[in-house]
PDB file of C-alpha atoms in Angstrom:
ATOM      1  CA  UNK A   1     -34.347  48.960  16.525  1.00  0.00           C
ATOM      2  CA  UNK A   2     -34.926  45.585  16.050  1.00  0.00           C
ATOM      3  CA  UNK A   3     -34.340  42.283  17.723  1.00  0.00           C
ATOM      4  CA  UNK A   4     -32.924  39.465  16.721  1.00  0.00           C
ATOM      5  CA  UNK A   5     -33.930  36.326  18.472  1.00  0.00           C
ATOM      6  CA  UNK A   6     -32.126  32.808  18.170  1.00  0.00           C
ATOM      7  CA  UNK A   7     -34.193  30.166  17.023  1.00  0.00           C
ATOM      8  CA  UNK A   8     -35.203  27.697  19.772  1.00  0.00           C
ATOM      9  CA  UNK A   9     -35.390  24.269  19.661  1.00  0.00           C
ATOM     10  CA  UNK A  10     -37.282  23.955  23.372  1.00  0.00           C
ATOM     11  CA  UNK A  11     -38.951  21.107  23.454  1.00  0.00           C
ATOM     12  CA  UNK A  12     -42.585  20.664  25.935  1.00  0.00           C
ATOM     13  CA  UNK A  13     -42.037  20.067  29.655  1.00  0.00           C
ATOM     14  CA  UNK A  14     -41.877  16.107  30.018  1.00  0.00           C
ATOM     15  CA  UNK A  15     -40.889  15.212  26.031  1.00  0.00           C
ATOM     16  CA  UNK A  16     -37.805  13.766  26.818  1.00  0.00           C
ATOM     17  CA  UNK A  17     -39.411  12.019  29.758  1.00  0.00           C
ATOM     18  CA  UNK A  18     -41.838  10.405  27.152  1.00  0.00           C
ATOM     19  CA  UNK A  19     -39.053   9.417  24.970  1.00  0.00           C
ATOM     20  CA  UNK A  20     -37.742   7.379  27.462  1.00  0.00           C
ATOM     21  CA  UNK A  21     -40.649   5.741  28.518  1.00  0.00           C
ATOM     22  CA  UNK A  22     -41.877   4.796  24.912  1.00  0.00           C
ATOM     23  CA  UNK A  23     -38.251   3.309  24.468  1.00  0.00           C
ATOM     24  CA  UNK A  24     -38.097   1.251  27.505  1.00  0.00           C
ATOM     25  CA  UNK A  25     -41.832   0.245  26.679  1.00  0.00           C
ATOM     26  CA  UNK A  26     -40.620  -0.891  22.931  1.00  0.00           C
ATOM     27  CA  UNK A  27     -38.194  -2.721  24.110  1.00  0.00           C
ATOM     28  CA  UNK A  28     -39.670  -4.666  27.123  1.00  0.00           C
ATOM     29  CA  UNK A  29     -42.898  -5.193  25.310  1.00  0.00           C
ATOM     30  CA  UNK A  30     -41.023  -6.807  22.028  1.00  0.00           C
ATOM     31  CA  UNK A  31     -38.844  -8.674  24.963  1.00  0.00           C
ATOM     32  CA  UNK A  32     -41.897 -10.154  26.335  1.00  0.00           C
ATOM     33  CA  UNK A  33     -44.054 -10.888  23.138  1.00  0.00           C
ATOM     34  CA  UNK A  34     -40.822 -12.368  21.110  1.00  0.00           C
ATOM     35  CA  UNK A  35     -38.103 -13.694  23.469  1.00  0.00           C
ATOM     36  CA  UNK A  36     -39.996 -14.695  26.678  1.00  0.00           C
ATOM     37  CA  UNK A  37     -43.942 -15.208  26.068  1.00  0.00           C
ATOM     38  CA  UNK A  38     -43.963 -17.044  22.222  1.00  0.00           C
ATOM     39  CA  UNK A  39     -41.449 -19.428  23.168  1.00  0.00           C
ATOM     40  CA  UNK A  40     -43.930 -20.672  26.207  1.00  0.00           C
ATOM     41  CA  UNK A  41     -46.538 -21.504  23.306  1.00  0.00           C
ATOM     42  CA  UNK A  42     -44.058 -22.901  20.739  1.00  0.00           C
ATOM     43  CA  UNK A  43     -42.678 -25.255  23.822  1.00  0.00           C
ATOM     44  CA  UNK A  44     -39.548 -24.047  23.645  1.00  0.00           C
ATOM     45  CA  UNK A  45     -37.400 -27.064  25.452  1.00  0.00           C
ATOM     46  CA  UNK A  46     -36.290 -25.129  28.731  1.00  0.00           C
ATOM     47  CA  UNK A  47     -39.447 -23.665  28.853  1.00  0.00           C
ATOM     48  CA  UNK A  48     -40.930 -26.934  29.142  1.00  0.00           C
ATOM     49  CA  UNK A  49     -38.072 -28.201  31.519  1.00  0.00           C
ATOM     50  CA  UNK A  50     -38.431 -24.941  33.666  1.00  0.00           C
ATOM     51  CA  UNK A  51     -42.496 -25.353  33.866  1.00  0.00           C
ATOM     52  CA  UNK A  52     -42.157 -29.466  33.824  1.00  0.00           C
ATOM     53  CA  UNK A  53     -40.095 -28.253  37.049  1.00  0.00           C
ATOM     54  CA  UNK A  54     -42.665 -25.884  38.524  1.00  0.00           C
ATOM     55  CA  UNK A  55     -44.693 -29.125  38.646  1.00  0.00           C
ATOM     56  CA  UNK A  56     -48.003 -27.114  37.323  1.00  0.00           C
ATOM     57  CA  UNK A  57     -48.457 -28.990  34.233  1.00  0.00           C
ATOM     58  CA  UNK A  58     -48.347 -27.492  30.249  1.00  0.00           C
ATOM     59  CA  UNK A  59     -51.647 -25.339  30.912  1.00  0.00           C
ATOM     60  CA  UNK A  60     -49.583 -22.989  33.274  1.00  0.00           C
ATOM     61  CA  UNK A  61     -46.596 -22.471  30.839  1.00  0.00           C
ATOM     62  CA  UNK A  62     -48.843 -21.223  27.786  1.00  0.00           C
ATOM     63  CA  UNK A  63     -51.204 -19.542  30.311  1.00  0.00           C
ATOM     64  CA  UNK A  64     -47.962 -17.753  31.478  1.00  0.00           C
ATOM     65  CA  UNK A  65     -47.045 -17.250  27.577  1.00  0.00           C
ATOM     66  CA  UNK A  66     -50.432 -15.582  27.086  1.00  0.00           C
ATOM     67  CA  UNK A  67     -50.149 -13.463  29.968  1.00  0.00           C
ATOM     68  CA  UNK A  68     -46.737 -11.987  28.663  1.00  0.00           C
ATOM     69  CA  UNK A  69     -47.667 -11.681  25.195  1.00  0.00           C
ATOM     70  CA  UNK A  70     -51.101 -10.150  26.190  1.00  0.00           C
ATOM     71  CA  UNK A  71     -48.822  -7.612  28.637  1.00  0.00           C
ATOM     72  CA  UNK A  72     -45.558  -7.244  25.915  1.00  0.00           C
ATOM     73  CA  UNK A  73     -48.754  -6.005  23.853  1.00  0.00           C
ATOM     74  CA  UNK A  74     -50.469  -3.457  26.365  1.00  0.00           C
ATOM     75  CA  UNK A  75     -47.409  -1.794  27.104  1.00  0.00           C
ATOM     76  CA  UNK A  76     -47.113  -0.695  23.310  1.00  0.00           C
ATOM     77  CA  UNK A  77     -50.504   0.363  23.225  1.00  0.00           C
ATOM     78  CA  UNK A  78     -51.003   4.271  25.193  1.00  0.00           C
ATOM     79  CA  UNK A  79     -54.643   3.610  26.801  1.00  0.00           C
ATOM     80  CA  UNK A  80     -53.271   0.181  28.137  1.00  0.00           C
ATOM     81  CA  UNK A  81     -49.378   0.841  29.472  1.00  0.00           C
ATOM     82  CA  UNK A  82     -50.015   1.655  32.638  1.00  0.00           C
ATOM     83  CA  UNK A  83     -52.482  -1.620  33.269  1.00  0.00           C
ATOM     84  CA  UNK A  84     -49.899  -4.027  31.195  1.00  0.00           C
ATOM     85  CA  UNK A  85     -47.181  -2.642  33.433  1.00  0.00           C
ATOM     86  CA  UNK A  86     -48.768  -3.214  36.444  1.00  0.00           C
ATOM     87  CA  UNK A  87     -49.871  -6.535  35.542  1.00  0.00           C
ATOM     88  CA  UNK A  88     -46.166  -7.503  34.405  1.00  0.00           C
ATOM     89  CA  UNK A  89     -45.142  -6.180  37.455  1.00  0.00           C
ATOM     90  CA  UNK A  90     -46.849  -8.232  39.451  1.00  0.00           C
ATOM     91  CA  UNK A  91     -46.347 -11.630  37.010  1.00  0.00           C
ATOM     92  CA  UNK A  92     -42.715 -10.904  37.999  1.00  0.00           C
ATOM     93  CA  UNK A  93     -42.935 -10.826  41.796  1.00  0.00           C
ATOM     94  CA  UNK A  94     -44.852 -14.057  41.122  1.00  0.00           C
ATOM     95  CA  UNK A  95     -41.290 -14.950  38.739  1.00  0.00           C
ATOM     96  CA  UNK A  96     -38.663 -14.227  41.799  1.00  0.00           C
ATOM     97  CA  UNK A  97     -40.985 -16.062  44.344  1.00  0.00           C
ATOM     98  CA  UNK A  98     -41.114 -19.176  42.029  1.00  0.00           C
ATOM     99  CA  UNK A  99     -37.115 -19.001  41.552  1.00  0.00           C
ATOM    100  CA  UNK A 100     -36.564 -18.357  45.114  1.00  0.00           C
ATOM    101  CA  UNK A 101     -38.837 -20.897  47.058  1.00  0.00           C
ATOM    102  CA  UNK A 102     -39.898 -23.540  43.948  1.00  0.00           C
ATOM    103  CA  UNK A 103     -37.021 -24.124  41.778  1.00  0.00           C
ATOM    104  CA  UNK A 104     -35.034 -23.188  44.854  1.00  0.00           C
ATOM    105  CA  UNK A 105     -32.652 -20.815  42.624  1.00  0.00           C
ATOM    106  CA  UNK A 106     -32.626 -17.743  44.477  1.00  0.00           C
ATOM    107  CA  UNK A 107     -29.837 -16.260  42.523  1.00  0.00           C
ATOM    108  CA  UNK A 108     -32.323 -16.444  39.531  1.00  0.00           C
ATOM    109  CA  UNK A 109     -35.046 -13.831  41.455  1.00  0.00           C
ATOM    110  CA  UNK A 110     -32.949 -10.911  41.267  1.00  0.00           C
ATOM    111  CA  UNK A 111     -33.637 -10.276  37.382  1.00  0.00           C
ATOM    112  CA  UNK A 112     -37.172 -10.521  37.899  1.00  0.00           C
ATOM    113  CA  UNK A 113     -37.354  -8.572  40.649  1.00  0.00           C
ATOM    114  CA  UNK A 114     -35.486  -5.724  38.566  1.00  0.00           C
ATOM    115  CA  UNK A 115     -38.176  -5.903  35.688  1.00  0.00           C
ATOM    116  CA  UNK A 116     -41.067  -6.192  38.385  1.00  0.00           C
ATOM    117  CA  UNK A 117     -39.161  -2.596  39.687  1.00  0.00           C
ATOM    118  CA  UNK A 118     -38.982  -1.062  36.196  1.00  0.00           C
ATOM    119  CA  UNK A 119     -43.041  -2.086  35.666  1.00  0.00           C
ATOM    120  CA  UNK A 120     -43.719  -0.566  38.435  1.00  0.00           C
ATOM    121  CA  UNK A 121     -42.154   2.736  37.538  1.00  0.00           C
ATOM    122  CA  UNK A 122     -43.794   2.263  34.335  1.00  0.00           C
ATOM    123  CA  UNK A 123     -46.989   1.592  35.973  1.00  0.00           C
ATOM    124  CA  UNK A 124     -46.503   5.059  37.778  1.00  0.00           C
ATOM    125  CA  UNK A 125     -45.781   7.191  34.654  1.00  0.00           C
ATOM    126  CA  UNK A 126     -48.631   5.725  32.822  1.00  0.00           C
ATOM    127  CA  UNK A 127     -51.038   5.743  35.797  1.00  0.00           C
ATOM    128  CA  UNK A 128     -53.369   8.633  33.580  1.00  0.00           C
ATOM    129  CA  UNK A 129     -54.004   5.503  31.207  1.00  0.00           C
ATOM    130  CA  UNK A 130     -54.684   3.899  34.424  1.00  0.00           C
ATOM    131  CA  UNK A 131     -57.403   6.190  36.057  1.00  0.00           C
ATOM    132  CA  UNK A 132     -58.776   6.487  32.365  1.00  0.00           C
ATOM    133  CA  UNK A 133     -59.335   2.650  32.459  1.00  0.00           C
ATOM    134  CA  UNK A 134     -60.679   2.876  35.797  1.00  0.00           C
ATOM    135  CA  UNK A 135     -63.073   5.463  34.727  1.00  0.00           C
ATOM    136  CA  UNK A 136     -64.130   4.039  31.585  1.00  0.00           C
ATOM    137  CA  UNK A 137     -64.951   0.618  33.600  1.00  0.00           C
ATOM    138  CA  UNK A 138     -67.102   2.377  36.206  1.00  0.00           C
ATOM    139  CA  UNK A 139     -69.863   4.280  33.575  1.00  0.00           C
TER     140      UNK A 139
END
């Protein structure tokens, strides 16, 4: 007697999971590089107000640019999610504190605090890219 067996369409442990993560990653790092980081070198005009506000002077606002675009970058890049993510993560707690106590706009914090939360979790799930960093650095 023989069996007949249904085909499967199981997918690895965790494939879905990386799905996700590639997606969000796509579409935060084209977020940063295109709608939040170039228009910081450009001088987009309420990029300029918002940094003319800050009261740091031009070098801050592309310096800011270049450290989105460098982290929109990273996150689309495997060996270097988990750093970018982190680093974005952090650039946005840095966001929410300047909203909240400079530009005295607290209202304005909560968005960056969201994206600083979604690095983070980002940061996690990528952390192999992370240790692999780490290790690399250390030889």
């Amino acid at each position: 007697m023989t069996a007949i067996t249904a085909p499967t369409t199981a997918t690895r442990p965790g494939a879905i999971r990386n799905r996700i993560l590639w997606t969000v990653q796509i579409l935060l790092g084209l977020f940063f590089v295109i709608a939040s980081g170039i228009p910081k070198f450009v001088g987009q005009e309420d990029a300029v107000r918002i940094f003319d506000a800050i009261g740091f002077g031009d070098w801050f606002m592309y310096f800011t640019g270049l450290v989105e675009v460098a982290g929109g970058i990273g996150l689309l890049i495997r060996r270097l999610a988990g750093a970018a993510a982190a680093g974005l993560s952090i650039t946005m707690v840095f966001a929410a504190a300047t909203q909240a106590f400079i530009l005295d706009a607290p209202s304005y914090s909560v968005f960056p605090l969201v994206l600083a939360a979604m690095f983070a979790w980002l940061a996690w799930e990528r952390r192999d890219g992370l240790v692999a960093l780490r290790d690399g650095l250390s030889r």
